[in-house]
XYZ file of N, CA, C and O in Angstrom:
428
model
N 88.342 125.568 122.805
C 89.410 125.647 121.833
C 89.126 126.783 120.861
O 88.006 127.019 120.408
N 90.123 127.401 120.605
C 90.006 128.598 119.504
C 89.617 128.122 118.008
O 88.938 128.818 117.253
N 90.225 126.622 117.617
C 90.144 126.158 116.377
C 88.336 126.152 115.939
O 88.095 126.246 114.736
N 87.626 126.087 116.513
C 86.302 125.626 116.542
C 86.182 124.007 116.790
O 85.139 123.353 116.784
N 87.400 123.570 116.990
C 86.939 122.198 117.406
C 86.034 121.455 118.640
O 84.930 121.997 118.691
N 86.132 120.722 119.324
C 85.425 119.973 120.315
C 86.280 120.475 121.519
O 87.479 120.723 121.394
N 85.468 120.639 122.920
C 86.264 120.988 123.838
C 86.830 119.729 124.722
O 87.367 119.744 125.830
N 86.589 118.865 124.034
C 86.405 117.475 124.328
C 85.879 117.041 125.929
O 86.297 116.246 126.771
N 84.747 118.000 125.864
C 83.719 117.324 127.023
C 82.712 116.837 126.874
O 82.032 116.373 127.789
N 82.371 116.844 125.519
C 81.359 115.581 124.836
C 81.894 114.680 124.797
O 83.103 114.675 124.563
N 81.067 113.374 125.052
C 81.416 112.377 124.823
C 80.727 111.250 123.829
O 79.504 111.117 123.792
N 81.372 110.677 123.253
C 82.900 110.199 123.460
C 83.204 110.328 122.239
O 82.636 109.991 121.201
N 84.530 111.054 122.548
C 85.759 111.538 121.637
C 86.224 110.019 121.522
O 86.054 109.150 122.377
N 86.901 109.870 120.176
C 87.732 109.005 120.017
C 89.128 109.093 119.827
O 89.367 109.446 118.672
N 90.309 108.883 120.612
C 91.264 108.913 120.096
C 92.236 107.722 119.981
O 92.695 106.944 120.817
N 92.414 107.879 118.396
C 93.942 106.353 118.655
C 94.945 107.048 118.926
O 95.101 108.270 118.930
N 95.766 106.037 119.201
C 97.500 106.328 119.676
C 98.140 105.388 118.805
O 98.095 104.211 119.162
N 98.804 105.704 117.594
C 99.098 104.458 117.089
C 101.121 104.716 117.645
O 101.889 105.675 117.574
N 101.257 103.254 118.165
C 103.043 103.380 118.966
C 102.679 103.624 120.365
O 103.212 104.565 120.954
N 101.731 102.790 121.024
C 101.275 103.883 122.188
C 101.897 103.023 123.202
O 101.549 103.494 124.285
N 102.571 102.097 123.374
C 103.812 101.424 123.873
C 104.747 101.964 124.250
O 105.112 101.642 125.381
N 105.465 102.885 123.602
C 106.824 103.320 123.335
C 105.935 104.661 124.137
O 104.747 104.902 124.356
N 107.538 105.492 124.478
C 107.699 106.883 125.373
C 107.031 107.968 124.539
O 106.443 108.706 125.329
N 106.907 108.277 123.613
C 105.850 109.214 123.074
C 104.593 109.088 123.066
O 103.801 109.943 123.463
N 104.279 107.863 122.552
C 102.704 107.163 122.974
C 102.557 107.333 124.348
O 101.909 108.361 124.541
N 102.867 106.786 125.387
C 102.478 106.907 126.530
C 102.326 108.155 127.102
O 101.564 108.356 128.048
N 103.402 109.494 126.285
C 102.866 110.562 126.747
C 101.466 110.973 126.153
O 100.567 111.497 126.810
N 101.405 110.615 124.626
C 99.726 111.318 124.372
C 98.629 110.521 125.035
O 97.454 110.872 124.926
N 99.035 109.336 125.795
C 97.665 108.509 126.794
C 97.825 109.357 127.598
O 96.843 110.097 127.647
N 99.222 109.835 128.809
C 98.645 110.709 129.816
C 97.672 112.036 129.929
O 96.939 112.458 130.823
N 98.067 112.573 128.382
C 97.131 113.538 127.987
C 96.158 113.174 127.966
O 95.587 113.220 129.055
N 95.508 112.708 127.009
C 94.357 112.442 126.596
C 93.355 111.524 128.051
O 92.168 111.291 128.280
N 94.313 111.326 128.542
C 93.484 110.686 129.854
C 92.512 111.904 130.996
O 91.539 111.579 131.676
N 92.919 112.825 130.946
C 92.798 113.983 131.553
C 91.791 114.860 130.784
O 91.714 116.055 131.068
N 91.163 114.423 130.004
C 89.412 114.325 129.501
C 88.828 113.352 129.426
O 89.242 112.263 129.825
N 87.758 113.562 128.900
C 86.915 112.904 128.661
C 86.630 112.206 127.373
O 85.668 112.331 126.615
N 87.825 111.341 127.287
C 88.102 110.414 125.602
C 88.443 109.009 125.903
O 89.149 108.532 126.791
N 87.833 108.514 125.035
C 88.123 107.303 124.600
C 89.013 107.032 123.683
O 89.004 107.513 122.550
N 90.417 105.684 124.433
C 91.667 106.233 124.062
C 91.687 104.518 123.555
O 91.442 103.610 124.349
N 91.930 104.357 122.508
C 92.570 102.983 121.547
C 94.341 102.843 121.412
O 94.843 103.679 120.661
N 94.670 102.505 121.641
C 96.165 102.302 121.426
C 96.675 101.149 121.074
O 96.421 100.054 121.576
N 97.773 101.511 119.764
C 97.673 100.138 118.851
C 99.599 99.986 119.882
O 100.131 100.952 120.429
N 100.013 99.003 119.855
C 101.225 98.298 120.036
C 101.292 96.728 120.383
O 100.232 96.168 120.665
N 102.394 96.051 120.376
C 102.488 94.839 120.409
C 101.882 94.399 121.570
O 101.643 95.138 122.526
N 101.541 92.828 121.502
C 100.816 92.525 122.798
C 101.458 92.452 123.602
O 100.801 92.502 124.641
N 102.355 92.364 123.757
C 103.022 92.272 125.254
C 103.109 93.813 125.934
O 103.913 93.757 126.864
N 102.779 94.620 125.844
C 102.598 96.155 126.091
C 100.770 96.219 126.640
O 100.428 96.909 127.601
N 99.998 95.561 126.004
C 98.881 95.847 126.174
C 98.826 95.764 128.000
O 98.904 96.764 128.713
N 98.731 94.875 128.320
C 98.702 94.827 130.050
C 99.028 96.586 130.672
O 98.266 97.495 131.002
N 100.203 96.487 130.625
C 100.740 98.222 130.864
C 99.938 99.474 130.161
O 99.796 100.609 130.616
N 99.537 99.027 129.130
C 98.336 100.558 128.404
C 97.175 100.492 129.131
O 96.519 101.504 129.378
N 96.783 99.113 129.589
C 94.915 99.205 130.386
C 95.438 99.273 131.481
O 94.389 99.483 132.090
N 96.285 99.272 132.355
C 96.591 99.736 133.557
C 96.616 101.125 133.299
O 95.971 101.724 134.159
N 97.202 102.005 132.289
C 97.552 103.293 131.882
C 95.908 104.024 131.480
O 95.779 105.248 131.482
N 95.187 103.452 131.277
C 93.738 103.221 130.770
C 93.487 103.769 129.476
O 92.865 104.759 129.090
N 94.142 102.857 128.901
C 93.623 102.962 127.445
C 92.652 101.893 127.558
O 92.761 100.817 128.145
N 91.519 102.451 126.784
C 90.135 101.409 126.963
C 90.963 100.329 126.170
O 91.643 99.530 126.813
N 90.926 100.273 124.716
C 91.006 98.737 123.768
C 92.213 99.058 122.989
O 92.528 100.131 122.473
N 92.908 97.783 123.002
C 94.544 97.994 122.541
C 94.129 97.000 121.338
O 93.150 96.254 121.302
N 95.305 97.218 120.192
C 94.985 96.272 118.865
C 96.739 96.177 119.005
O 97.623 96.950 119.375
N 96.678 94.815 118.502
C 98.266 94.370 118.094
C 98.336 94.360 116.881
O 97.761 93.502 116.212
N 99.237 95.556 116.236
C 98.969 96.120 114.776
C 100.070 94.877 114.165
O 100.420 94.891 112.985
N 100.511 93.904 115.064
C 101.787 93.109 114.188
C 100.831 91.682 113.348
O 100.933 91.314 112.178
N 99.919 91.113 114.468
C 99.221 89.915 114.490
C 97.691 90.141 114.553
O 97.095 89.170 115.019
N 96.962 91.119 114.219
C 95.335 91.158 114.458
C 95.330 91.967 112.938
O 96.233 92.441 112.249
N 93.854 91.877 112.779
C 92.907 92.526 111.601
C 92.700 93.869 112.194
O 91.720 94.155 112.882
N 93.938 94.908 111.814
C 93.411 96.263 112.419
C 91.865 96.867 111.925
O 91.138 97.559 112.637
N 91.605 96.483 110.719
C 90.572 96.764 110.229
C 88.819 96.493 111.113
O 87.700 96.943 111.359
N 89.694 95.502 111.246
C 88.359 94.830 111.900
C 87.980 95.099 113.363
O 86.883 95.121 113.922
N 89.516 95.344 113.909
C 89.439 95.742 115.536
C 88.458 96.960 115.277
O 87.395 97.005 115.896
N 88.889 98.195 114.144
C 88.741 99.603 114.018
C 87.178 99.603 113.866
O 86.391 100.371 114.418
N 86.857 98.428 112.875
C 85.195 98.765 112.948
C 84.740 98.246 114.172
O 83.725 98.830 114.551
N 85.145 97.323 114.956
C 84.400 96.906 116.249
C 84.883 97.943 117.080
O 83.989 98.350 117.823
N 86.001 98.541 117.235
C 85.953 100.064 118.370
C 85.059 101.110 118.142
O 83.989 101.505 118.606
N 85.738 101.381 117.400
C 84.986 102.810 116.978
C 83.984 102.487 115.532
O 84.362 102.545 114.362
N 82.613 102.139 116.046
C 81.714 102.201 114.593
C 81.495 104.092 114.356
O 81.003 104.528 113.315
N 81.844 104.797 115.230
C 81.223 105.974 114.847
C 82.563 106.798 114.548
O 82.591 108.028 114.500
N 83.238 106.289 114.429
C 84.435 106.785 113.572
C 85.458 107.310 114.654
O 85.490 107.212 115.881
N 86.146 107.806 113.877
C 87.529 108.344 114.785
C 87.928 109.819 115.488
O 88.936 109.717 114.788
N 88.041 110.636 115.945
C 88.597 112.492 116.145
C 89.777 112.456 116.107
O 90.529 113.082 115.358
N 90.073 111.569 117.076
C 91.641 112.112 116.891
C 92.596 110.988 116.767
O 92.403 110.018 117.500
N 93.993 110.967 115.628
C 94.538 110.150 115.300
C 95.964 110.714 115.823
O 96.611 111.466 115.094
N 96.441 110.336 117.099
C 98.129 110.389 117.310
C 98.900 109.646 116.575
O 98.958 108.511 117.048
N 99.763 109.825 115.258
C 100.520 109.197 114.235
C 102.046 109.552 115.027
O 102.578 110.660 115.079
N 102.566 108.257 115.619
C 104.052 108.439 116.146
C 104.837 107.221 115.169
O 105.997 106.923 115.453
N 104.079 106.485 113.914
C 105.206 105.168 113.509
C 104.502 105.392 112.164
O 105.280 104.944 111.321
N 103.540 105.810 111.631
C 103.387 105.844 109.902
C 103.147 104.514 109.534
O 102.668 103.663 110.283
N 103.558 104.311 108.126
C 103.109 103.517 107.329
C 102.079 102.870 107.047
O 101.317 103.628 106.446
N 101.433 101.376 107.216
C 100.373 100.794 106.743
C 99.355 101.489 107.411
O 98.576 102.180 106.755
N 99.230 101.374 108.973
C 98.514 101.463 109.822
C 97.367 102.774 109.680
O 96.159 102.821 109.911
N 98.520 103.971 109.104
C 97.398 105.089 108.961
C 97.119 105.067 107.762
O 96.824 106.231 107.489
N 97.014 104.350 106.718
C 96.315 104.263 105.388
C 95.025 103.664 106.066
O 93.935 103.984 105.592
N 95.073 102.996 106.916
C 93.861 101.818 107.381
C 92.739 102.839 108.459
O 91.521 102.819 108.286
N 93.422 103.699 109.567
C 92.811 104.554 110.076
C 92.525 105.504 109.137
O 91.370 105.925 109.075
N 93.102 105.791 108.626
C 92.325 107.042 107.654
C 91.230 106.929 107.379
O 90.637 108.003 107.488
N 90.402 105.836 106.941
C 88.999 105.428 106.170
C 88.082 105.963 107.588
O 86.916 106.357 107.545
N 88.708 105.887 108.489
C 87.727 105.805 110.297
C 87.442 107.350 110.478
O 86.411 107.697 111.053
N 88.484 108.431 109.918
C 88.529 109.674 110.567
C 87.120 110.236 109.881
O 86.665 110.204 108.738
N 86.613 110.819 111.285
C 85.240 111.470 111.237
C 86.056 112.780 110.605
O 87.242 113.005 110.846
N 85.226 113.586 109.773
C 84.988 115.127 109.948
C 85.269 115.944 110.466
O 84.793 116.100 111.590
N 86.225 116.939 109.912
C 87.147 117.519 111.594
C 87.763 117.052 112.239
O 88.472 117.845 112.859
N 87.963 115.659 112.563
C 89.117 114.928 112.869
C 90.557 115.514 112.991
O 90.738 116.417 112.174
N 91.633 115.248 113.788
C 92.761 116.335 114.142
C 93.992 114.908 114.447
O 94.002 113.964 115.237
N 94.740 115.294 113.576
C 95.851 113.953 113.208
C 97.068 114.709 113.508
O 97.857 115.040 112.622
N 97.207 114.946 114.569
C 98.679 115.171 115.333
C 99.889 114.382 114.702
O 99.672 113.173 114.777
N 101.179 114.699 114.062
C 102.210 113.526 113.305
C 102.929 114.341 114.534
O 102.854 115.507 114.920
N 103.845 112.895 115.077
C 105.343 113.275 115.567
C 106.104 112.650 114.622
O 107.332 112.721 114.673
């Protein structure tokens, strides 16, 4: 990458998908699948089945779970990359996770 960032062939990158249910989310999993990252994707549970088939490692149901708590049991070593496709609470809560250089894509 020109930015000086990660070429993301170290591992492991972290990336959330927050909306990763819905047709934009599922496009930044096909991306991000096509390295070498570790992909979290928050949406309702009834979606989760379809994201770990899609292979997102660990899904959080941002309606009914402790995102907080999922976030420290996923990622203790923090976050790189944050796909923001729905706003509000959720990325006040990821924010505290983003490592250093971290790269927060908004649609």
């Amino acid at each position: 990458m020109t930015n000086g960032g990660s070429d993301y062939t170290e591992a492991p990158v972290v990336h959330i998908v927050h909306g990763a249910g819905g047709g934009v989310g599922t496009a930044a999993i096909q991306l991000a699948k096509t390295k070498n990252i570790k992909i979290i994707g928050t949406s309702s549970s009834w979606k989760h089945n379809k994201l770990i088939k899609m292979g997102v490692d660990k899904c959080i149901d941002y309606k009914n779970e402790n995102v907080v708590e999922k976030l420290e049991k996923y990622c203790p070593n923090g976050i790189d990359i944050y796909f923001e496709n729905v706003g509000g609470e959720i990325t006040k809560m990821v924010s505290k996770f983003l490592n250093k250089n971290a790269r927060v894509p908004i649609c």
